[in-house]
Each structure stands twice: as structure tokens, then as C-alpha cells.
PDB file of C-alpha atoms in Angstrom:
ATOM      1  CA  SER A   1       2.002  23.231   4.586  1.00  0.00           C
ATOM      2  CA  ALA A   2       1.189  20.753   2.200  1.00  0.00           C
ATOM      3  CA  LEU A   3      -1.007  20.581  -0.705  1.00  0.00           C
ATOM      4  CA  ASN A   4      -3.031  17.530  -1.436  1.00  0.00           C
ATOM      5  CA  ALA A   5      -5.393  16.970  -4.207  1.00  0.00           C
ATOM      6  CA  GLN A   6      -7.100  13.680  -5.514  1.00  0.00           C
ATOM      7  CA  LEU A   7      -9.317  13.487  -9.000  1.00  0.00           C
ATOM      8  CA  ALA A   8     -11.172  10.394  -9.262  1.00  0.00           C
ATOM      9  CA  THR A   9     -13.543   9.322 -12.232  1.00  0.00           C
ATOM     10  CA  TYR A  10     -15.746   6.167 -11.927  1.00  0.00           C
ATOM     11  CA  TYR A  11     -17.502   4.477 -14.955  1.00  0.00           C
ATOM     12  CA  LYS A  12     -19.909   1.668 -14.939  1.00  0.00           C
ATOM     13  CA  ILE A  13     -19.664  -0.361 -18.165  1.00  0.00           C
ATOM     14  CA  SER A  14     -22.223  -2.678 -17.066  1.00  0.00           C
ATOM     15  CA  ASP A  15     -24.445  -3.958 -13.961  1.00  0.00           C
ATOM     16  CA  ALA A  16     -21.438  -6.151 -13.400  1.00  0.00           C
ATOM     17  CA  ILE A  17     -18.542  -4.307 -14.386  1.00  0.00           C
ATOM     18  CA  ASN A  18     -17.056  -0.979 -12.884  1.00  0.00           C
ATOM     19  CA  LEU A  19     -13.971   1.077 -13.534  1.00  0.00           C
ATOM     20  CA  SER A  20     -12.076   3.454 -11.604  1.00  0.00           C
ATOM     21  CA  LEU A  21      -9.060   5.925 -12.200  1.00  0.00           C
ATOM     22  CA  ASN A  22      -7.676   7.684  -9.566  1.00  0.00           C
ATOM     23  CA  ILE A  23      -5.124  10.404  -9.578  1.00  0.00           C
ATOM     24  CA  ALA A  24      -3.485  12.039  -6.368  1.00  0.00           C
ATOM     25  CA  TYR A  25      -0.661  14.468  -5.327  1.00  0.00           C
ATOM     26  CA  LYS A  26       0.092  13.785  -1.698  1.00  0.00           C
ATOM     27  CA  SER A  27       2.388  14.852   1.111  1.00  0.00           C
ATOM     28  CA  ARG A  28       4.044  12.903   4.027  1.00  0.00           C
ATOM     29  CA  PHE A  29       5.304  14.926   6.762  1.00  0.00           C
ATOM     30  CA  ALA A  30       8.110  13.794   8.478  1.00  0.00           C
ATOM     31  CA  THR A  31       6.992  12.703  11.879  1.00  0.00           C
ATOM     32  CA  MET A  32       8.743  13.828  15.164  1.00  0.00           C
ATOM     33  CA  LYS A  33       9.837   9.935  15.671  1.00  0.00           C
ATOM     34  CA  ASP A  34      11.187   9.997  12.065  1.00  0.00           C
ATOM     35  CA  ARG A  35      12.864  13.285  12.975  1.00  0.00           C
ATOM     36  CA  TYR A  36      14.276  12.608  16.486  1.00  0.00           C
ATOM     37  CA  SER A  37      14.221   9.360  17.361  1.00  0.00           C
ATOM     38  CA  TYR A  38      17.402   7.465  18.568  1.00  0.00           C
ATOM     39  CA  ARG A  39      15.177   3.909  17.972  1.00  0.00           C
ATOM     40  CA  ASN A  40      16.508   2.640  21.191  1.00  0.00           C
ATOM     41  CA  GLY A  41      19.972   3.373  20.398  1.00  0.00           C
ATOM     42  CA  THR A  42      20.200   2.155  16.887  1.00  0.00           C
ATOM     43  CA  ALA A  43      19.678   5.420  14.696  1.00  0.00           C
ATOM     44  CA  LEU A  44      20.277   8.772  14.648  1.00  0.00           C
ATOM     45  CA  PRO A  45      17.849  11.736  14.572  1.00  0.00           C
ATOM     46  CA  ASN A  46      17.609  13.782  11.520  1.00  0.00           C
ATOM     47  CA  PRO A  47      16.018  17.242  12.265  1.00  0.00           C
ATOM     48  CA  ASP A  48      16.508  18.202   8.839  1.00  0.00           C
ATOM     49  CA  LEU A  49      14.436  15.506   7.303  1.00  0.00           C
ATOM     50  CA  LYS A  50      11.928  16.960   4.371  1.00  0.00           C
ATOM     51  CA  SER A  51       8.391  16.112   3.543  1.00  0.00           C
ATOM     52  CA  GLU A  52       8.115  13.395   1.046  1.00  0.00           C
ATOM     53  CA  THR A  53       5.589  13.988  -1.887  1.00  0.00           C
ATOM     54  CA  ALA A  54       3.938  11.393  -4.182  1.00  0.00           C
ATOM     55  CA  LEU A  55       1.821  11.500  -7.617  1.00  0.00           C
ATOM     56  CA  ASN A  56      -0.186   8.389  -7.261  1.00  0.00           C
ATOM     57  CA  LEU A  57      -2.025   6.688 -10.551  1.00  0.00           C
ATOM     58  CA  GLU A  58      -4.569   3.745  -9.699  1.00  0.00           C
ATOM     59  CA  LEU A  59      -6.698   2.128 -12.447  1.00  0.00           C
ATOM     60  CA  GLY A  60      -9.069  -0.361 -11.063  1.00  0.00           C
ATOM     61  CA  SER A  61     -12.275  -2.377 -11.741  1.00  0.00           C
ATOM     62  CA  ALA A  62     -14.951  -4.123  -9.650  1.00  0.00           C
ATOM     63  CA  ILE A  63     -16.374  -7.166 -11.720  1.00  0.00           C
ATOM     64  CA  GLU A  64     -19.079  -9.357 -10.668  1.00  0.00           C
ATOM     65  CA  ILE A  65     -17.965 -12.953 -12.156  1.00  0.00           C
ATOM     66  CA  ALA A  66     -21.330 -14.274 -10.766  1.00  0.00           C
ATOM     67  CA  ASP A  67     -24.020 -14.152  -8.119  1.00  0.00           C
ATOM     68  CA  ARG A  68     -22.105 -13.087  -4.843  1.00  0.00           C
ATOM     69  CA  LEU A  69     -18.634 -13.663  -6.394  1.00  0.00           C
ATOM     70  CA  ASN A  70     -16.495 -10.460  -7.212  1.00  0.00           C
ATOM     71  CA  PHE A  71     -13.232  -9.699  -8.600  1.00  0.00           C
ATOM     72  CA  ARG A  72     -11.274  -6.649  -8.269  1.00  0.00           C
ATOM     73  CA  PRO A  73      -7.919  -6.141 -10.002  1.00  0.00           C
ATOM     74  CA  GLU A  74      -6.027  -2.750  -9.531  1.00  0.00           C
ATOM     75  CA  LEU A  75      -2.725  -1.509 -11.161  1.00  0.00           C
ATOM     76  CA  PHE A  76      -0.956   1.408  -9.315  1.00  0.00           C
ATOM     77  CA  TYR A  77       2.126   3.584  -9.853  1.00  0.00           C
ATOM     78  CA  SER A  78       3.541   6.233  -7.607  1.00  0.00           C
ATOM     79  CA  ARG A  79       6.296   8.528  -8.291  1.00  0.00           C
ATOM     80  CA  LEU A  80       7.972   9.901  -5.116  1.00  0.00           C
ATOM     81  CA  ASN A  81      10.114  12.754  -4.405  1.00  0.00           C
ATOM     82  CA  ASN A  82      12.263  13.389  -1.255  1.00  0.00           C
ATOM     83  CA  THR A  83      11.764   9.739  -0.524  1.00  0.00           C
ATOM     84  CA  ILE A  84      11.850   9.027   3.337  1.00  0.00           C
ATOM     85  CA  GLN A  85      13.661   6.036   3.995  1.00  0.00           C
ATOM     86  CA  MET A  86      15.838   4.246   7.002  1.00  0.00           C
ATOM     87  CA  VAL A  87      19.147   4.184   5.667  1.00  0.00           C
ATOM     88  CA  SER A  88      21.514   1.603   7.555  1.00  0.00           C
ATOM     89  CA  ASN A  89      25.422   2.020   8.365  1.00  0.00           C
ATOM     90  CA  VAL A  90      25.238   6.021   8.282  1.00  0.00           C
ATOM     91  CA  GLN A  91      27.693   6.288  11.007  1.00  0.00           C
ATOM     92  CA  GLY A  92      29.207   2.783  12.158  1.00  0.00           C
ATOM     93  CA  ASP A  93      26.299   0.426  12.580  1.00  0.00           C
ATOM     94  CA  LEU A  94      23.755   3.037  13.147  1.00  0.00           C
ATOM     95  CA  SER A  95      21.076   3.787  10.732  1.00  0.00           C
ATOM     96  CA  GLN A  96      19.194   7.132  10.229  1.00  0.00           C
ATOM     97  CA  MET A  97      16.137   8.490   8.306  1.00  0.00           C
ATOM     98  CA  LEU A  98      17.115  10.401   5.345  1.00  0.00           C
ATOM     99  CA  ASN A  99      15.500  11.833   1.858  1.00  0.00           C
ATOM    100  CA  THR A 100      16.777   9.559  -0.794  1.00  0.00           C
ATOM    101  CA  GLY A 101      15.591  11.456  -3.720  1.00  0.00           C
ATOM    102  CA  GLU A 102      13.241  10.054  -6.134  1.00  0.00           C
ATOM    103  CA  SER A 103      11.694   6.740  -5.997  1.00  0.00           C
ATOM    104  CA  VAL A 104       8.978   4.651  -8.094  1.00  0.00           C
ATOM    105  CA  PHE A 105       6.629   2.141  -6.494  1.00  0.00           C
ATOM    106  CA  LYS A 106       4.322   0.075  -9.046  1.00  0.00           C
ATOM    107  CA  GLY A 107       2.404  -2.862  -8.738  1.00  0.00           C
ATOM    108  CA  ILE A 108      -1.112  -4.925  -8.624  1.00  0.00           C
ATOM    109  CA  ASP A 109      -3.505  -5.598  -6.022  1.00  0.00           C
ATOM    110  CA  ILE A 110      -5.872  -8.460  -7.118  1.00  0.00           C
ATOM    111  CA  SER A 111      -8.724  -9.749  -4.858  1.00  0.00           C
ATOM    112  CA  ILE A 112     -11.740 -12.188  -4.951  1.00  0.00           C
ATOM    113  CA  VAL A 113     -14.759 -11.916  -2.507  1.00  0.00           C
ATOM    114  CA  TYR A 114     -17.221 -14.778  -2.347  1.00  0.00           C
ATOM    115  CA  GLN A 115     -20.265 -15.058  -0.187  1.00  0.00           C
ATOM    116  CA  PRO A 116     -21.924 -18.302  -0.839  1.00  0.00           C
ATOM    117  CA  LEU A 117     -24.235 -17.778   2.183  1.00  0.00           C
ATOM    118  CA  SER A 118     -25.521 -14.732   4.158  1.00  0.00           C
ATOM    119  CA  VAL A 119     -23.578 -15.809   7.139  1.00  0.00           C
ATOM    120  CA  LEU A 120     -20.241 -17.045   5.369  1.00  0.00           C
ATOM    121  CA  ASN A 121     -17.807 -14.700   3.616  1.00  0.00           C
ATOM    122  CA  ILE A 122     -14.618 -15.892   1.911  1.00  0.00           C
ATOM    123  CA  TYR A 123     -12.084 -13.157   0.854  1.00  0.00           C
ATOM    124  CA  ALA A 124      -8.363 -13.843  -0.788  1.00  0.00           C
ATOM    125  CA  ALA A 125      -6.166 -10.919  -2.016  1.00  0.00           C
ATOM    126  CA  TYR A 126      -2.780 -10.904  -3.756  1.00  0.00           C
ATOM    127  CA  SER A 127      -0.460  -7.895  -3.839  1.00  0.00           C
ATOM    128  CA  TYR A 128       2.746  -7.565  -5.952  1.00  0.00           C
ATOM    129  CA  ILE A 129       4.836  -4.190  -5.385  1.00  0.00           C
ATOM    130  CA  GLN A 130       8.269  -3.201  -7.033  1.00  0.00           C
ATOM    131  CA  ARG A 131       9.803  -0.297  -5.318  1.00  0.00           C
ATOM    132  CA  LYS A 132      13.129   1.318  -6.895  1.00  0.00           C
ATOM    133  CA  ASN A 133      15.194   4.053  -5.599  1.00  0.00           C
ATOM    134  CA  ILE A 134      16.070   6.064  -8.839  1.00  0.00           C
ATOM    135  CA  SER A 135      18.272   8.597  -7.015  1.00  0.00           C
ATOM    136  CA  ASN A 136      20.099   6.135  -5.227  1.00  0.00           C
ATOM    137  CA  PRO A 137      19.753   2.537  -6.321  1.00  0.00           C
ATOM    138  CA  ASP A 138      22.409   1.039  -3.936  1.00  0.00           C
ATOM    139  CA  ILE A 139      19.671   1.935  -1.066  1.00  0.00           C
ATOM    140  CA  LEU A 140      17.048  -0.797  -1.255  1.00  0.00           C
ATOM    141  CA  PHE A 141      13.748  -0.789   0.160  1.00  0.00           C
ATOM    142  CA  THR A 142      13.480  -3.516   2.799  1.00  0.00           C
ATOM    143  CA  ASP A 143      10.168  -2.846   5.107  1.00  0.00           C
ATOM    144  CA  VAL A 144       7.697  -4.059   2.592  1.00  0.00           C
ATOM    145  CA  PRO A 145       7.356  -7.477   0.808  1.00  0.00           C
ATOM    146  CA  ASP A 146       7.341  -7.922  -2.889  1.00  0.00           C
ATOM    147  CA  ASN A 147       4.516 -10.250  -2.900  1.00  0.00           C
ATOM    148  CA  LYS A 148       1.742 -10.635  -0.143  1.00  0.00           C
ATOM    149  CA  LEU A 149      -1.003 -13.252   0.073  1.00  0.00           C
ATOM    150  CA  PHE A 150      -4.100 -13.041   2.347  1.00  0.00           C
ATOM    151  CA  ALA A 151      -7.005 -14.856   2.643  1.00  0.00           C
ATOM    152  CA  SER A 152      -9.957 -14.686   5.516  1.00  0.00           C
ATOM    153  CA  VAL A 153     -13.353 -16.688   6.258  1.00  0.00           C
ATOM    154  CA  ASP A 154     -15.930 -14.889   8.305  1.00  0.00           C
ATOM    155  CA  TYR A 155     -18.593 -16.777   9.581  1.00  0.00           C
ATOM    156  CA  THR A 156     -21.709 -14.979  11.366  1.00  0.00           C
ATOM    157  CA  ILE A 157     -22.778 -17.092  14.247  1.00  0.00           C
ATOM    158  CA  ALA A 158     -25.037 -14.274  15.638  1.00  0.00           C
ATOM    159  CA  LYS A 159     -25.965 -10.690  15.090  1.00  0.00           C
ATOM    160  CA  LYS A 160     -22.785  -9.852  16.960  1.00  0.00           C
ATOM    161  CA  ILE A 161     -20.748 -12.534  16.832  1.00  0.00           C
ATOM    162  CA  ILE A 162     -18.296 -13.346  13.786  1.00  0.00           C
ATOM    163  CA  PHE A 163     -15.977 -16.244  13.720  1.00  0.00           C
ATOM    164  CA  ASN A 164     -12.683 -15.060  11.686  1.00  0.00           C
ATOM    165  CA  LEU A 165      -9.876 -17.229  10.238  1.00  0.00           C
ATOM    166  CA  SER A 166      -7.326 -15.542   8.325  1.00  0.00           C
ATOM    167  CA  GLY A 167      -3.754 -16.256   6.902  1.00  0.00           C
ATOM    168  CA  GLU A 168      -0.800 -14.295   5.417  1.00  0.00           C
ATOM    169  CA  TYR A 169       2.035 -15.061   3.501  1.00  0.00           C
ATOM    170  CA  ASP A 170       4.695 -12.139   2.709  1.00  0.00           C
ATOM    171  CA  SER A 171       7.934 -12.856   0.561  1.00  0.00           C
TER     172      SER A 171
END
């Protein structure tokens, strides 16, 4: 069983600026793959893996800078308990999904959306995330980049035909 709850509030400062605050308590059950997979011979199963819980806080805004130009900054903070994490070299060179204790994830997301024409949409986003294992600082998170930059351009050729060009950079 799991208890998941979310509380959100939205405030319109002006026609051009909206603020939001979200607080959520969420659970992540360990999947069958997390518990029982040998991951093609590279891992050991862990049927005793517990569920992960997190308290998430997010403060965001949507700002209309100019006509058809929007800026969306967001700050986030998450505190996890029973963090589910792949740990390397548990037995020889085999890894295993383990509950590694408490962790903190925090960062920022910034995006810009520009629509100079009704058929053209330009989108750019930057994300920074800092993840720290509080209980076991020697076990590092390696599956999500610290910095991520994404950009795309959508051009609508016909009602149901859209040309999309996108790119991503991860560090």
C-alpha cells in the first residue's frame, strides 16, 4: 500500500505572470525488474527491496515576456527515503538494486517558448540537478546528467504534418 498526496496552489500576479507552488508526498514501489532481474548476468536480484518515498517541493512561474514569448523558471527540491539505487561491485563485478537510505535532489528548470508565427514553435530548456546521497555519500548517482540542454523547432506544414528538429546536450 502507499499514501500519495499532493497540494498545489496557483496565483496570478498579473496577466503576464503566474506563480505555482506544489508540495507532494509520493511513493515508488520497487518493480519486479528492480527486485528480480539479473540484468543479463550483470546484477544480483534483491527481492527484499523496499519502496522509496519522497517529499517533493516545486516553485514555478510562467512569465509572458512579450507577445508569443514565454519564460518558465522552476526550482525543485526532493528528499527521498529508502532511495532505490543501482550499486556497483556488490559481489565481485555484479551490481544490485539496493535501498541506500536518504537522498536529496535539488535543482532548476528553465524553459523559453517562442511562437513567432502560428505555424512555427521554438522551444529551449535547461535543467540542472544536484543529487546527493545523505546516508551513503560514497554511493554516487550516475544515471542522470547534472546539466541538460534541449532545444526544438516545430514547423506545421499542413494540419496533420509537422516537421520537428530537436537536439539535446547532456553532461
